[in-house]
Every structure is written in C-alpha cells, then in structure tokens.
Amino acid sequence: MNRIAVSISRGIARVTDAALGPYQTAVIRIGFAATWLLFLLREFPHRQEMYGPDGPWKWDLAQQLVADNHAFTILMWSDSRVWFEIVYALAVLSALLLLVGWRTRTMSVLFMVGVLSLQNRSIFMGDGGDNVIHLMAIYLVFTRCGQVWSLDARRARLAREARARGDLPRAGAQDRVGLVLWAALGLLLAAATGAGRLSPGWLMIFWGLWAVQALWWAVGRLARTAEPRILLDVIANAVHNAALLVIMAEACLIYATAGWYKIQGSRWQDGTAVYYPLHLDYFSPWPALSDLLASHGTIVMLVTYGTVAVQVAFPFTLINRRVKNVLLAAMMTEHAVIAVVLGLPFFSLAMIAADAVFLPTSFLRRLGGWAARARRRLFPPGARKLPSQRAQGPRTPEPAEDPHVGFTA
C-alpha cells in the first residue's frame, strides 16, 4: 500500500508541479498560428466570396444554420461589410501575435474567436485540415503555450536576469499593456453581453477567462505570501497538462479512425486508392509529376498499403519511443509529399503541426539551438548597437515587466 501511495503521489506531483511539454506546445502554437495566418493571407483577395457577404452561402442561409447547430461566430452579429473586414483583420492579427508569442493567454482566446467565427460562418468551405485547426484553436486556450520560443518567455527571462542583478522593478510599476488590454476586452465583452449577442454557455466561458486574468493579476500584486501564487500555478499546470493529453489523444484518434476506415474500403484493400486522386484535376497542381507517380503501379501499391499501415499502427507505437519516432518521421514526410503532389499545403501543415506534439524534446531543443545560432549569424548582437552606444559603453537595461502579471505565458 505504501508503494501504491508513493506512486500516486509522484504522479500527482508530476502533473501539478510543472506544465509538461513546453517545447511541444510551443511548436503546436507556432504551427497552427502560422498555418491559419498563411491561409488567411493567401485567401485575402477571395475573402468576401469565402466568408463574406459575396459568398454563395448567403446571410439568411448562415442564420438558419447557426440557429440549428448553435455554432459560435461573431460574423453573424452584423451583415455589414465593415464588420466582416474588422473580424477578418482580427483573425489575421491574433494569428500573427500568437505566432510570435505576445500575450499568449489573450491571443489564444482571440485566435479561437477568429477561427470559429470564420469557419462557422461558411462550414462548407473547409476540409480535414480546417477541422483540425478548429479543434486545436479551442485546446490551445487551456495550455501554457508561451513558456518557450515566445516574446512572453523573453520578457520573463529579462525580468529574472534583472532580479538576479538586484535591479528590482520600480515601485508601483505595473504591466500597463496587460491592464489596458484586459480593460478593453472587458468593455467589449460587457457590450456584447448587454446586446444579447452571446449564448449563456459562451458568456460563462468568456467571463470566466476574463475573471481568471483578474485573479491572476490580483494575486501577483496583492498576495503577501507565496501560497496563493503557488496554488494558481498548480491549477494552471493541471489544466495545461490535461489539455496537452487531449491534444495527443485527438491526434491519435484522427489517425486511428482514418486508418480503420481505409481498411474497410475496397480501393485501399486492392492497393489502388492512391491512383485515383492523382488523376483528378483539382488534386493535380503538377500534372507531369502526378502522371509520373501514377504510371508506376508498384509505387502506388506501396504508398497505399504504407499509408494504412502507418495510420493504424501509430497509436500503438507510443509505448516504444524509437518506433514512434520512425513512424512520426514517415507521417510528416507523407504530409509534405501530399502538400506538393496533391496541392494541399494547409491541410498538410495542420497535420504536421498536430504531429509535432509527439516530437522528442531533445530534438526540439537542438532545433531551437540551430535557429538561435542562425539568428545570431544574420543579426550579430554588436550590429544592433548604435555608434553612440558603443562609445558610451554598456548601459544598465531597464527593469523588465513582471512576467506573472497580466496576459503573459
């Protein structure tokens, strides 16, 4: 019984002591924000036809559909073109800021609002990749995805370095940007509530998230002991780890269901399923390449059977790290090939971003080190100093903002 109790206590401590997978969640944040941002920019000339007033899915049809499925979309608050442009710009801006990790808690919520608003306005415009973005946008809200590779992490590091040198923040210094952002969003949320634009369920979600930020700020500023802050960290870590587990389970479920449904198809059973998409005009951006691949029956058969085998086997390989890494590389390579051969870049990017949750931490750290060295070569630290600064010598940096105040990672 003592051994069981010790094991349980260790498991609880592991779940609550820290937010697990900081590099994996950072890759997920960057991957999905970049995918959605690139999609919005690529479709910017066609935005009115896809999600706006000029689309085939008219305003009345969208109202009827939303009334039936109760989907969340702020685009249905008004049929004005100006309102549509505001929402589209919000989606682009939130994706960009989430990509660089600025105020990740707030940007993850706005990112979710942008994704759900556009996709639920015209649900017949999406594909499997859009469904994955749809789900992951919701899950990201509950993760601490700005711990590494973000502007929030940089701000926290500068604050720790300042405190280590004894350069404490000025008396009365506050996270003014976070306070202004929190107050502005609170006013917008109050206006939407007063106008009756939100359903009771979404009212509870948004006001709950807004209140949590207020509690986080109050504890960081007013608590005289460390216990309230520790309690909030424990709760945040538990929520983060639960969301990370859901993301992993979602990725496994996608591959498992896709693989088992393929097994039931006759084209997948006889090894010819890959042959037919290669001859569809809208899946052939490079007709010569598609014809070359389709002309080799052995390659078509191997790719068909290999796809089914990898998708069915992947969830079972998680118990063996080496086998999992091999299949993970195979799936990412397959999605890269799909992006080029079938002309589905955003679907492939979304699936690769979902697969990244299983990447080894050691590999991600090396990847971050390579990126940091490349950045230093392109932008040497000395090159950023002005001549006057070099003559005056090093200056004491300004105290950084408190990383635990406001809308940070």
Coordinates of N, CA, C and O in Angstrom, one line a residue, residues 80-217:
S80 N -22.8 43.7 -42.1 CA -22.1 44.8 -42.7 C -20.7 44.4 -43.2 O -20.1 43.5 -42.6
R81 N -20.3 44.9 -44.3 CA -19.0 44.7 -44.9 C -17.9 45.2 -44.0 O -16.8 44.6 -43.8
V82 N -18.1 46.3 -43.3 CA -17.2 46.8 -42.4 C -16.9 45.9 -41.2 O -15.8 45.6 -40.8
W83 N -18.0 45.3 -40.7 CA -17.9 44.3 -39.6 C -17.1 43.1 -40.1 O -16.2 42.6 -39.3
F84 N -17.4 42.6 -41.3 CA -16.6 41.5 -41.8 C -15.1 41.8 -41.9 O -14.3 41.0 -41.5
E85 N -14.8 43.0 -42.4 CA -13.4 43.3 -42.5 C -12.7 43.4 -41.1 O -11.5 43.1 -41.0
I86 N -13.4 43.9 -40.2 CA -12.9 44.0 -38.8 C -12.6 42.6 -38.2 O -11.5 42.4 -37.7
V87 N -13.5 41.7 -38.4 CA -13.3 40.4 -37.9 C -12.2 39.7 -38.6 O -11.4 39.0 -38.0
Y88 N -12.1 39.8 -39.9 CA -11.0 39.2 -40.7 C -9.7 39.8 -40.3 O -8.7 39.0 -40.1
A89 N -9.6 41.1 -40.1 CA -8.4 41.7 -39.6 C -8.0 41.2 -38.2 O -6.8 41.0 -37.9
L90 N -9.0 41.0 -37.4 CA -8.8 40.5 -36.0 C -8.2 39.1 -36.1 O -7.3 38.7 -35.4
A91 N -8.7 38.2 -37.0 CA -8.2 36.9 -37.2 C -6.8 36.9 -37.6 O -5.9 36.1 -37.1
V92 N -6.4 37.8 -38.6 CA -5.0 37.9 -39.1 C -4.1 38.4 -37.9 O -3.0 37.8 -37.7
L93 N -4.5 39.4 -37.2 CA -3.7 40.0 -36.2 C -3.5 39.0 -35.0 O -2.3 38.9 -34.5
S94 N -4.5 38.4 -34.6 CA -4.4 37.4 -33.5 C -3.5 36.3 -33.8 O -2.7 35.8 -33.0
A95 N -3.6 35.8 -35.1 CA -2.7 34.7 -35.5 C -1.3 35.1 -35.5 O -0.4 34.4 -35.1
L96 N -1.0 36.3 -36.0 CA 0.4 36.8 -36.1 C 0.9 37.0 -34.6 O 2.1 36.6 -34.4
L97 N 0.2 37.6 -33.7 CA 0.7 37.8 -32.4 C 0.8 36.5 -31.6 O 1.7 36.3 -30.8
L98 N -0.1 35.5 -31.9 CA 0.1 34.2 -31.2 C 1.3 33.5 -31.8 O 2.0 32.8 -31.0
L99 N 1.6 33.7 -33.0 CA 2.8 33.1 -33.6 C 4.1 33.6 -33.0 O 4.9 32.7 -32.6
V100 N 4.2 34.8 -32.7 CA 5.4 35.4 -32.0 C 5.3 35.3 -30.5 O 6.3 35.5 -29.8
G101 N 4.2 34.9 -30.0 CA 4.1 34.7 -28.5 C 3.9 35.9 -27.7 O 4.5 36.0 -26.6
W102 N 3.2 36.9 -28.2 CA 2.9 38.1 -27.5 C 1.6 38.0 -26.8 O 0.6 37.9 -27.4
R103 N 1.6 38.1 -25.4 CA 0.4 37.9 -24.6 C -0.4 36.7 -25.0 O -1.5 36.8 -25.5
T104 N 0.3 35.6 -24.9 CA -0.3 34.3 -25.4 C -1.6 33.9 -24.8 O -2.5 33.3 -25.5
R105 N -1.8 34.2 -23.6 CA -3.1 33.9 -23.0 C -4.3 34.6 -23.7 O -5.3 34.0 -24.0
T106 N -4.1 35.9 -23.9 CA -5.1 36.7 -24.6 C -5.2 36.3 -26.1 O -6.3 36.1 -26.6
M107 N -4.1 36.2 -26.7 CA -4.1 35.9 -28.1 C -4.6 34.5 -28.5 O -5.2 34.3 -29.5
S108 N -4.4 33.6 -27.6 CA -5.0 32.3 -27.8 C -6.5 32.3 -27.8 O -7.2 31.7 -28.6
V109 N -7.1 33.2 -27.0 CA -8.6 33.3 -26.9 C -9.1 34.1 -28.2 O -10.0 33.6 -28.9
L110 N -8.4 35.1 -28.6 CA -8.7 35.9 -29.8 C -8.5 35.0 -31.0 O -9.3 35.1 -32.0
F111 N -7.5 34.2 -31.0 CA -7.2 33.3 -32.1 C -8.4 32.3 -32.3 O -8.9 32.0 -33.4
M112 N -8.9 31.8 -31.2 CA -10.0 30.9 -31.2 C -11.3 31.6 -31.7 O -12.0 31.0 -32.5
V113 N -11.5 32.8 -31.3 CA -12.6 33.6 -31.8 C -12.6 33.8 -33.3 O -13.6 33.6 -34.0
G114 N -11.4 34.1 -33.8 CA -11.2 34.3 -35.2 C -11.5 33.0 -36.0 O -12.1 33.0 -37.1
V115 N -10.9 31.9 -35.6 CA -11.0 30.7 -36.3 C -12.5 30.2 -36.3 O -13.1 29.9 -37.3
L116 N -13.1 30.2 -35.1 CA -14.5 29.8 -35.0 C -15.5 30.7 -35.8 O -16.4 30.2 -36.5
S117 N -15.2 32.0 -35.8 CA -16.1 32.9 -36.4 C -16.1 32.7 -37.9 O -17.1 32.7 -38.6
L118 N -14.9 32.6 -38.5 CA -14.8 32.4 -40.0 C -15.3 31.1 -40.4 O -16.0 30.9 -41.4
Q119 N -14.8 30.0 -39.8 CA -15.2 28.7 -40.2 C -16.7 28.4 -40.0 O -17.3 27.7 -40.8
N120 N -17.2 28.8 -38.9 CA -18.7 28.5 -38.6 C -19.6 29.4 -39.5 O -20.8 29.1 -39.6
R121 N -19.1 30.5 -40.1 CA -19.9 31.3 -41.0 C -20.1 30.5 -42.3 O -21.2 30.6 -42.9
S122 N -19.1 29.8 -42.8 CA -19.3 29.0 -44.0 C -18.6 27.7 -43.8 O -17.4 27.5 -44.2
I123 N -19.3 26.8 -43.2 CA -18.7 25.5 -42.8 C -18.4 24.6 -44.0 O -17.6 23.7 -43.9
F124 N -19.0 24.9 -45.2 CA -18.8 24.0 -46.3 C -17.6 24.4 -47.1 O -17.3 23.8 -48.1
M125 N -16.9 25.4 -46.6 CA -15.6 25.8 -47.3 C -14.4 25.1 -46.8 O -13.3 25.2 -47.4
G126 N -14.5 24.3 -45.7 CA -13.4 23.7 -45.1 C -13.1 22.3 -45.5 O -13.9 21.7 -46.2
D127 N -12.0 21.8 -45.1 CA -11.6 20.4 -45.3 C -11.1 19.8 -44.0 O -11.3 20.4 -42.9
G128 N -10.4 18.6 -44.1 CA -10.0 18.0 -42.8 C -9.0 18.9 -42.1 O -9.0 18.9 -40.8
G129 N -8.1 19.6 -42.8 CA -7.2 20.5 -42.1 C -7.9 21.6 -41.3 O -7.4 21.9 -40.2
D130 N -9.0 22.1 -41.9 CA -9.7 23.2 -41.2 C -10.3 22.6 -39.9 O -10.4 23.3 -38.9
N131 N -10.8 21.3 -40.0 CA -11.4 20.7 -38.8 C -10.3 20.6 -37.7 O -10.6 20.8 -36.5
V132 N -9.1 20.2 -38.0 CA -8.0 20.1 -37.1 C -7.7 21.5 -36.5 O -7.5 21.6 -35.2
I133 N -7.6 22.5 -37.3 CA -7.4 23.9 -36.8 C -8.5 24.3 -35.8 O -8.3 24.9 -34.8
H134 N -9.7 24.0 -36.2 CA -10.9 24.3 -35.4 C -10.7 23.7 -34.0 O -11.0 24.4 -33.0
L135 N -10.4 22.4 -33.9 CA -10.3 21.8 -32.6 C -9.1 22.3 -31.8 O -9.2 22.6 -30.6
M136 N -7.9 22.4 -32.5 CA -6.7 22.8 -31.8 C -6.8 24.3 -31.3 O -6.2 24.6 -30.3
A137 N -7.5 25.1 -32.0 CA -7.7 26.5 -31.6 C -8.4 26.5 -30.2 O -8.1 27.4 -29.4
I138 N -9.3 25.6 -30.0 CA -10.0 25.5 -28.7 C -9.1 25.0 -27.6 O -9.0 25.5 -26.5
Y139 N -8.3 23.9 -27.9 CA -7.4 23.3 -27.0 C -6.3 24.3 -26.5 O -5.9 24.3 -25.4
L140 N -5.8 25.1 -27.5 CA -4.7 26.0 -27.1 C -5.1 27.0 -26.0 O -4.2 27.5 -25.3
V141 N -6.3 27.3 -25.9 CA -6.7 28.3 -24.9 C -6.4 27.8 -23.5 O -6.1 28.6 -22.6
F142 N -6.4 26.5 -23.3 CA -6.1 25.9 -22.0 C -4.7 25.5 -21.7 O -4.4 24.9 -20.7
T143 N -3.8 25.8 -22.6 CA -2.4 25.5 -22.5 C -1.6 26.7 -22.2 O -1.9 27.8 -22.5
R144 N -0.4 26.4 -21.5 CA 0.6 27.5 -21.3 C 1.6 27.4 -22.4 O 2.7 27.0 -22.2
C145 N 1.2 27.8 -23.6 CA 1.9 27.6 -24.8 C 3.0 28.7 -25.1 O 3.6 28.6 -26.1
G146 N 3.2 29.6 -24.2 CA 4.2 30.6 -24.4 C 5.4 30.5 -23.5 O 6.1 31.5 -23.3
Q147 N 5.6 29.3 -22.9 CA 6.8 29.2 -22.0 C 8.1 29.3 -22.6 O 9.1 29.7 -22.0
V148 N 8.2 28.9 -23.9 CA 9.5 29.0 -24.6 C 9.1 29.5 -26.0 O 8.0 29.4 -26.5
W149 N 10.2 30.0 -26.7 CA 10.1 30.5 -28.1 C 8.9 31.5 -28.2 O 8.1 31.4 -29.1
S150 N 8.9 32.5 -27.4 CA 7.9 33.5 -27.4 C 8.4 34.8 -26.8 O 9.4 34.8 -26.1
L151 N 7.7 35.9 -27.2 CA 8.1 37.2 -26.6 C 7.8 37.2 -25.1 O 8.5 37.9 -24.3
D152 N 6.7 36.5 -24.7 CA 6.5 36.4 -23.3 C 7.6 35.7 -22.5 O 8.0 36.1 -21.4
A153 N 8.1 34.6 -23.1 CA 9.3 33.9 -22.4 C 10.5 34.9 -22.4 O 11.2 34.9 -21.4
R154 N 10.7 35.6 -23.4 CA 11.8 36.6 -23.4 C 11.6 37.6 -22.3 O 12.6 38.0 -21.6
R155 N 10.4 38.1 -22.2 CA 10.2 39.1 -21.2 C 10.4 38.6 -19.8 O 10.9 39.2 -18.9
A156 N 9.9 37.3 -19.6 CA 10.1 36.7 -18.3 C 11.6 36.5 -18.0 O 12.1 36.6 -16.9
R157 N 12.4 36.1 -19.0 CA 13.8 35.9 -18.8 C 14.5 37.2 -18.5 O 15.4 37.2 -17.6
L158 N 14.2 38.3 -19.1 CA 14.8 39.5 -18.8 C 14.4 40.0 -17.4 O 15.3 40.6 -16.7
A159 N 13.2 39.7 -16.9 CA 12.8 40.0 -15.6 C 13.6 39.2 -14.6 O 14.1 39.8 -13.5
R160 N 13.8 37.9 -14.8 CA 14.6 37.1 -13.9 C 16.1 37.6 -13.8 O 16.7 37.7 -12.8
E161 N 16.6 38.0 -15.0 CA 18.0 38.5 -15.0 C 18.1 39.8 -14.3 O 19.1 40.0 -13.6
A162 N 17.1 40.6 -14.4 CA 17.1 41.9 -13.7 C 17.1 41.7 -12.2 O 17.8 42.4 -11.4
R163 N 16.2 40.7 -11.8 CA 16.1 40.5 -10.3 C 17.4 39.8 -9.8 O 17.8 40.1 -8.6
A164 N 18.0 39.0 -10.6 CA 19.3 38.4 -10.2 C 20.4 39.4 -10.0 O 21.2 39.3 -9.1
R165 N 20.4 40.5 -10.8 CA 21.3 41.6 -10.6 C 20.9 42.5 -9.5 O 21.7 43.5 -9.2
G166 N 19.7 42.4 -8.9 CA 19.3 43.3 -7.9 C 18.5 44.5 -8.4 O 18.2 45.4 -7.7
D167 N 18.3 44.5 -9.8 CA 17.5 45.6 -10.4 C 16.1 45.3 -10.3 O 15.4 44.8 -11.3
L168 N 15.5 45.5 -9.1 CA 14.1 45.2 -8.9 C 13.2 46.3 -9.7 O 13.6 47.4 -9.9
P169 N 12.0 45.9 -10.1 CA 11.1 46.8 -10.8 C 10.9 48.1 -9.9 O 10.9 48.0 -8.7
R170 N 10.6 49.2 -10.6 CA 10.4 50.4 -9.9 C 9.1 50.3 -9.0 O 8.2 49.5 -9.3
A171 N 9.1 51.0 -8.0 CA 8.0 51.0 -7.1 C 6.7 51.4 -7.8 O 6.7 52.5 -8.4
G172 N 5.7 50.7 -7.7 CA 4.4 51.0 -8.3 C 4.4 50.7 -9.8 O 3.4 51.0 -10.5
A173 N 5.5 50.1 -10.3 CA 5.5 49.7 -11.8 C 4.4 48.6 -12.0 O 4.3 47.7 -11.2
Q174 N 3.7 48.8 -13.1 CA 2.7 47.8 -13.4 C 2.8 47.4 -14.9 O 3.4 48.1 -15.7
D175 N 2.1 46.3 -15.2 CA 2.0 45.8 -16.5 C 0.9 46.6 -17.2 O -0.2 46.2 -17.3
R176 N 1.3 47.8 -17.7 CA 0.2 48.7 -18.2 C -0.4 48.2 -19.5 O -1.6 48.3 -19.7
V177 N 0.4 47.5 -20.3 CA -0.2 47.0 -21.6 C -1.2 45.9 -21.2 O -2.3 45.8 -21.8
G178 N -0.8 45.0 -20.3 CA -1.8 44.0 -19.9 C -3.1 44.5 -19.3 O -4.2 44.0 -19.6
L179 N -2.9 45.6 -18.5 CA -4.1 46.2 -17.8 C -5.0 46.8 -18.9 O -6.2 46.7 -18.8
V180 N -4.4 47.5 -19.8 CA -5.2 48.2 -20.9 C -5.9 47.1 -21.7 O -7.1 47.3 -22.1
L181 N -5.2 46.1 -22.1 CA -5.8 45.0 -22.9 C -6.9 44.3 -22.2 O -8.0 44.1 -22.7
W182 N -6.7 44.1 -20.9 CA -7.7 43.4 -20.1 C -9.0 44.3 -20.0 O -10.1 43.8 -20.1
A183 N -8.8 45.6 -19.7 CA -9.9 46.5 -19.6 C -10.6 46.7 -20.9 O -11.9 46.7 -20.9
A184 N -9.9 46.8 -22.0 CA -10.6 47.0 -23.3 C -11.4 45.7 -23.6 O -12.6 45.9 -24.1
L185 N -10.9 44.6 -23.4 CA -11.6 43.4 -23.7 C -12.8 43.2 -22.8 O -13.9 42.7 -23.2
G186 N -12.6 43.6 -21.5 CA -13.8 43.6 -20.6 C -14.9 44.5 -21.1 O -16.1 44.1 -21.0
L187 N -14.6 45.7 -21.6 CA -15.6 46.6 -22.1 C -16.3 46.0 -23.3 O -17.6 46.1 -23.4
L188 N -15.6 45.4 -24.2 CA -16.2 44.8 -25.4 C -17.0 43.6 -25.0 O -18.1 43.4 -25.5
L189 N -16.6 42.8 -24.0 CA -17.4 41.7 -23.6 C -18.7 42.2 -22.9 O -19.7 41.6 -23.1
A190 N -18.6 43.3 -22.1 CA -19.8 43.8 -21.5 C -20.8 44.3 -22.5 O -22.0 44.1 -22.4
A191 N -20.3 45.0 -23.6 CA -21.1 45.4 -24.6 C -21.8 44.3 -25.3 O -23.0 44.4 -25.6
A192 N -21.1 43.2 -25.6 CA -21.7 42.1 -26.3 C -22.7 41.4 -25.4 O -23.8 40.9 -25.8
T193 N -22.4 41.4 -24.1 CA -23.4 40.8 -23.1 C -24.7 41.6 -23.1 O -25.8 41.1 -23.1
G194 N -24.5 42.9 -23.0 CA -25.7 43.8 -22.9 C -26.5 43.7 -24.2 O -27.8 43.9 -24.1
A195 N -25.9 43.5 -25.3 CA -26.6 43.4 -26.6 C -27.2 42.1 -26.8 O -28.0 41.9 -27.8
G196 N -27.0 41.1 -25.9 CA -27.5 39.8 -26.0 C -26.9 39.0 -27.2 O -27.6 38.1 -27.8
R197 N -25.7 39.2 -27.5 CA -25.0 38.6 -28.7 C -24.5 37.2 -28.3 O -24.2 36.4 -29.3
L198 N -24.3 36.9 -27.1 CA -23.6 35.6 -26.7 C -24.6 34.7 -26.0 O -25.4 35.2 -25.2
S199 N -24.5 33.5 -26.3 CA -25.3 32.5 -25.6 C -24.8 32.3 -24.1 O -23.7 32.7 -23.8
P200 N -25.7 31.7 -23.3 CA -25.2 31.6 -21.9 C -23.9 30.8 -21.7 O -23.1 31.1 -20.9
G201 N -23.8 29.7 -22.5 CA -22.6 28.9 -22.4 C -21.3 29.7 -22.7 O -20.3 29.7 -22.0
W202 N -21.3 30.5 -23.8 CA -20.2 31.3 -24.2 C -20.0 32.5 -23.2 O -18.8 32.9 -23.0
L203 N -21.1 33.0 -22.7 CA -20.9 34.0 -21.7 C -20.1 33.5 -20.5 O -19.2 34.2 -20.0
M204 N -20.4 32.3 -20.0 CA -19.7 31.7 -18.9 C -18.2 31.5 -19.2 O -17.3 31.8 -18.4
I205 N -17.9 31.1 -20.5 CA -16.6 30.8 -20.9 C -15.8 32.1 -20.9 O -14.7 32.2 -20.3
F206 N -16.3 33.1 -21.6 CA -15.5 34.3 -21.8 C -15.4 35.1 -20.5 O -14.3 35.6 -20.2
W207 N -16.5 35.2 -19.7 CA -16.4 35.9 -18.5 C -15.5 35.2 -17.5 O -14.8 35.8 -16.7
G208 N -15.5 33.9 -17.5 CA -14.6 33.1 -16.7 C -13.2 33.3 -17.0 O -12.4 33.5 -16.1
L209 N -12.8 33.3 -18.3 CA -11.4 33.6 -18.7 C -11.0 35.0 -18.3 O -9.9 35.2 -17.9
W210 N -11.9 35.9 -18.5 CA -11.6 37.3 -18.1 C -11.4 37.4 -16.6 O -10.5 38.1 -16.2
A211 N -12.2 36.8 -15.8 CA -12.1 36.8 -14.4 C -10.8 36.1 -13.9 O -10.2 36.6 -12.9
V212 N -10.4 35.1 -14.5 CA -9.2 34.4 -14.2 C -8.0 35.3 -14.3 O -7.1 35.3 -13.5
Q213 N -8.0 36.1 -15.4 CA -6.9 37.0 -15.6 C -6.9 38.1 -14.5 O -5.8 38.5 -14.0
A214 N -8.0 38.5 -14.1 CA -8.1 39.5 -13.0 C -7.6 38.9 -11.7 O -6.8 39.5 -10.9
L215 N -7.9 37.6 -11.4 CA -7.5 36.9 -10.2 C -6.0 36.7 -10.3 O -5.3 36.9 -9.3
W216 N -5.5 36.4 -11.5 CA -4.0 36.2 -11.6 C -3.2 37.4 -11.3 O -2.2 37.4 -10.6
W217 N -3.7 38.6 -11.9 CA -3.1 39.8 -11.6 C -3.2 40.2 -10.1 O -2.2 40.7 -9.5

